XYZ file of C-alpha atoms in Angstrom:
295
model
C -19.492 34.174 83.190
C -22.992 35.392 84.098
C -21.979 38.918 83.106
C -20.654 37.612 79.766
C -23.973 35.854 79.114
C -25.844 39.084 79.851
C -23.618 40.948 77.420
C -24.292 38.317 74.758
C -28.049 38.566 75.375
C -27.760 42.339 75.103
C -26.036 41.886 71.739
C -29.065 40.043 70.429
C -31.390 42.883 71.456
C -29.080 45.587 70.083
C -28.616 43.601 66.875
C -32.360 43.330 66.289
C -32.799 47.100 66.741
C -29.877 47.901 64.418
C -31.142 45.429 61.810
C -34.588 47.029 61.881
C -33.089 50.497 61.359
C -30.857 49.375 58.487
C -33.672 47.514 56.754
C -35.740 50.673 57.040
C -32.884 52.683 55.487
C -32.684 50.207 52.594
C -36.470 50.244 52.047
C -36.485 54.042 52.006
C -33.727 54.316 49.383
C -33.527 51.060 47.436
C -29.741 51.395 47.692
C -27.611 48.294 47.057
C -24.964 49.727 49.365
C -27.463 50.105 52.194
C -28.688 46.586 51.447
C -25.119 45.362 51.997
C -25.088 47.068 55.388
C -28.422 45.492 56.341
C -27.266 42.044 55.183
C -24.270 42.182 57.522
C -26.595 43.145 60.377
C -28.536 39.917 59.801
C -25.258 38.121 60.453
C -24.764 40.182 63.598
C -28.056 38.988 65.077
C -27.482 35.319 64.221
C -23.874 35.489 65.463
C -24.969 37.090 68.730
C -27.332 34.168 69.245
C -24.515 31.681 68.673
C -22.269 33.600 71.074
C -24.931 33.531 73.786
C -25.395 29.764 73.612
C -21.646 29.188 73.276
C -21.010 31.155 76.480
C -23.652 29.160 78.331
C -22.156 25.882 77.146
C -18.590 27.013 77.892
C -19.627 27.770 81.493
C -20.516 24.144 82.169
C -18.068 22.510 84.603
C -15.728 19.720 83.534
C -17.230 16.244 83.451
C -16.200 12.671 82.646
C -16.493 13.256 78.898
C -14.842 16.670 78.963
C -12.217 16.591 81.742
C -10.679 19.861 80.528
C -13.997 21.681 80.552
C -16.126 23.102 77.746
C -14.254 26.364 77.211
C -13.484 25.807 73.530
C -17.157 26.197 72.688
C -16.453 29.939 72.373
C -14.039 29.279 69.511
C -16.724 27.297 67.664
C -19.015 30.301 68.000
C -16.364 32.573 66.497
C -15.750 30.161 63.590
C -19.483 30.025 62.810
C -19.638 33.820 62.923
C -16.747 34.023 60.458
C -18.515 31.636 58.070
C -21.702 33.692 58.300
C -19.751 36.852 57.522
C -18.335 35.226 54.385
C -21.812 34.131 53.276
C -23.111 37.668 53.851
C -20.313 39.039 51.651
C -21.288 36.648 48.846
C -24.934 37.764 49.142
C -23.900 41.414 48.960
C -21.753 40.790 45.861
C -24.763 39.161 44.176
C -26.981 42.159 45.003
C -24.272 44.591 43.858
C -23.986 42.817 40.509
C -27.760 42.930 40.021
C -27.827 46.648 40.833
C -24.863 47.303 38.504
C -26.671 45.640 35.589
C -29.904 47.529 36.330
C -28.988 50.822 38.083
C -31.857 52.837 39.489
C -31.969 56.311 41.098
C -32.120 56.387 44.894
C -35.289 57.311 46.764
C -35.125 59.581 49.851
C -31.338 59.147 50.196
C -30.896 61.727 52.962
C -33.558 60.181 55.178
C -32.156 56.698 54.557
C -28.628 57.863 55.404
C -29.869 59.487 58.593
C -31.577 56.275 59.769
C -28.473 54.258 58.849
C -26.175 56.583 60.810
C -28.365 56.219 63.902
C -27.873 52.460 63.669
C -24.130 52.953 63.124
C -23.734 55.025 66.293
C -25.565 52.332 68.266
C -23.311 49.627 66.779
C -20.126 51.574 67.540
C -21.082 52.109 71.160
C -22.082 48.516 71.797
C -19.171 47.045 69.850
C -16.627 49.023 71.879
C -18.317 47.895 75.088
C -18.217 44.240 73.968
C -14.501 44.292 73.083
C -13.616 45.947 76.377
C -15.714 43.521 78.429
C -14.536 40.518 76.403
C -10.872 41.342 77.032
C -11.481 41.874 80.712
C -13.276 38.517 80.971
C -10.988 36.800 78.446
C -13.934 35.749 76.323
C -13.164 35.042 72.615
C -16.894 34.998 71.838
C -17.498 38.512 73.175
C -14.321 39.921 71.648
C -15.166 38.342 68.275
C -18.704 39.696 68.396
C -17.461 43.170 69.358
C -14.817 43.269 66.618
C -17.412 42.202 64.089
C -19.663 45.085 65.137
C -16.761 47.553 64.883
C -15.959 46.209 61.419
C -19.623 46.769 60.614
C -19.226 50.386 61.708
C -16.364 50.861 59.236
C -18.421 49.434 56.392
C -21.425 51.549 57.392
C -19.357 54.724 57.212
C -18.076 53.652 53.786
C -21.620 52.911 52.626
C -22.871 56.334 53.752
C -19.949 57.946 51.938
C -20.847 56.008 48.792
C -24.512 56.969 48.939
C -23.412 60.574 49.386
C -21.324 60.338 46.216
C -24.328 59.018 44.298
C -26.410 62.005 45.455
C -23.663 64.512 44.635
C -22.640 63.116 41.240
C -25.937 61.644 40.043
C -24.107 58.478 38.972
C -26.223 55.493 40.115
C -23.524 52.919 39.248
C -21.461 54.218 42.180
C -23.976 52.651 44.556
C -23.334 48.996 43.544
C -19.600 49.740 43.330
C -19.577 50.814 46.971
C -21.616 47.722 47.861
C -19.041 45.489 46.125
C -16.140 47.169 47.925
C -17.980 46.742 51.193
C -18.451 43.039 50.436
C -14.715 42.588 49.808
C -13.908 44.222 53.147
C -16.461 42.039 54.944
C -15.053 38.947 53.227
C -11.592 39.731 54.568
C -12.977 40.315 58.075
C -14.716 36.939 58.085
C -11.629 35.159 56.765
C -9.386 36.568 59.478
C -11.912 35.731 62.195
C -12.060 32.108 60.980
C -8.276 31.891 60.906
C -7.833 33.196 64.454
C -10.593 30.981 65.864
C -9.274 27.844 64.162
C -5.901 28.659 65.703
C -7.553 28.499 69.138
C -9.191 25.160 68.311
C -5.800 23.853 67.188
C -4.194 24.864 70.527
C -2.024 27.567 69.005
C 0.539 29.036 71.409
C -0.184 32.439 72.986
C 1.755 35.475 71.725
C 5.516 35.474 72.396
C 5.203 38.293 74.943
C 2.883 36.231 77.156
C 5.077 33.116 76.966
C 8.149 35.162 77.806
C 6.398 36.720 80.804
C 5.501 33.242 82.100
C 9.110 32.092 81.681
C 10.316 35.060 83.697
C 7.856 34.358 86.511
C 8.882 30.691 86.713
C 12.570 31.638 86.749
C 11.974 34.204 89.516
C 9.818 32.124 91.863
C 11.093 28.564 91.429
C 14.022 29.278 93.752
C 15.604 26.039 94.930
C 14.967 24.196 91.668
C 17.789 23.549 89.273
C 15.963 23.846 85.990
C 12.589 24.141 84.320
C 12.037 22.977 80.757
C 9.492 21.808 78.201
C 7.180 24.749 78.912
C 3.948 24.564 76.915
C 0.895 26.828 76.922
C -2.463 26.997 75.224
C -5.706 28.930 75.546
C -9.178 27.388 75.689
C -11.631 30.264 75.863
C -10.967 32.197 79.064
C -8.792 29.433 80.556
C -5.019 29.141 80.041
C -3.389 25.745 80.368
C 0.314 25.683 81.321
C 2.621 22.781 81.904
C 6.360 22.362 82.369
C 8.983 20.105 83.952
C 10.783 21.200 87.102
C 14.182 19.641 87.924
C 15.166 19.590 91.624
C 18.194 18.182 93.508
C 17.967 14.435 93.984
C 18.334 14.881 97.753
C 15.360 17.284 97.998
C 12.331 15.921 99.854
C 8.891 15.690 98.303
C 7.628 18.320 100.736
C 10.363 20.793 99.726
C 9.704 20.243 96.008
C 5.981 20.669 96.602
C 6.609 23.976 98.377
C 8.479 25.274 95.316
C 5.619 24.209 93.076
C 3.016 25.894 95.316
C 5.004 29.147 95.414
C 5.467 29.168 91.643
C 1.811 28.347 90.958
C 0.639 31.158 93.245
C 2.809 33.681 91.409
C 1.606 32.509 88.009
C -2.097 32.575 88.951
C -1.683 36.060 90.401
C -0.411 37.173 86.993
C -2.846 35.210 84.789
C -6.308 34.464 86.138
C -8.138 31.233 85.253
C -4.902 29.331 84.733
C -4.630 25.553 85.084
C -1.040 24.505 85.855
C 0.607 21.089 85.670
C 4.183 20.731 86.936
C 6.112 17.500 86.457
C 8.874 17.296 89.094
C 12.056 15.447 88.070
C 15.099 14.600 90.217
C 18.503 15.804 89.075
C 20.017 13.466 86.495
C 16.638 12.181 85.295
C 15.608 15.231 83.289
C 14.584 14.540 79.702
C 14.824 17.646 77.575
C 12.321 17.876 74.731
C 11.561 21.598 74.732
C 12.525 25.108 75.744
C 14.617 25.503 78.902
C 13.059 28.101 81.210
C 15.697 28.433 83.937
């Protein structure tokens, strides 16, 4: 978790540098498209700050008021980032409309594009690093921040292409058009981020492939049990919560049933780190089926 916090702090520093470069590119050119790129970078800095504090809060141990821990704080950070992205898109659309009504020739477009591309390369490098580290540490906040930066890279490339078209064709209305298209793309990115993060807050099930892998592990290692059913899983930040019912012969001792549970838990935790497992042991004939049978 300390490494994740350092990555989040690094995002703030990188975001400030990138924002400064993109604001400079906008000031040099007066381009609405480059303004759209700078506006999204403002969101990047604010979102990185939210991610940093969310990671610190998520690292707090469970307490009496939060017996399952504080891991979901990362999802709140991602939701806030999605909302900020949507607001940035609305701001860009407003600027694009103003520039479309009053088009102006661009100043020093080549210098502005060069400064913007420098910021884009920095964003691409840091965004890739964030996504990779976030997946390794199972951190929704870092992954969300990294994906946002990579989406920013795509828009930046589109913006540079648009500014290039303005220079080549001499048509100033192309600049606000590119800005508007960029805003639509950013709006979609923010919407999808909100959707995925709300799914985490609502305890959405993990992908089918993960659930199926867990079922296979239970079936393989719960030797001696008769059945496992009612398997349920959810993610809360980097932690996975798993619970299921395990049916054993009525004549089996508590110690023997406990040994099966220990063996199965060890196999599951070796496969998925940071997993909290709850197994409800039932004697044969007392099983109450309300969900998926595992074995």
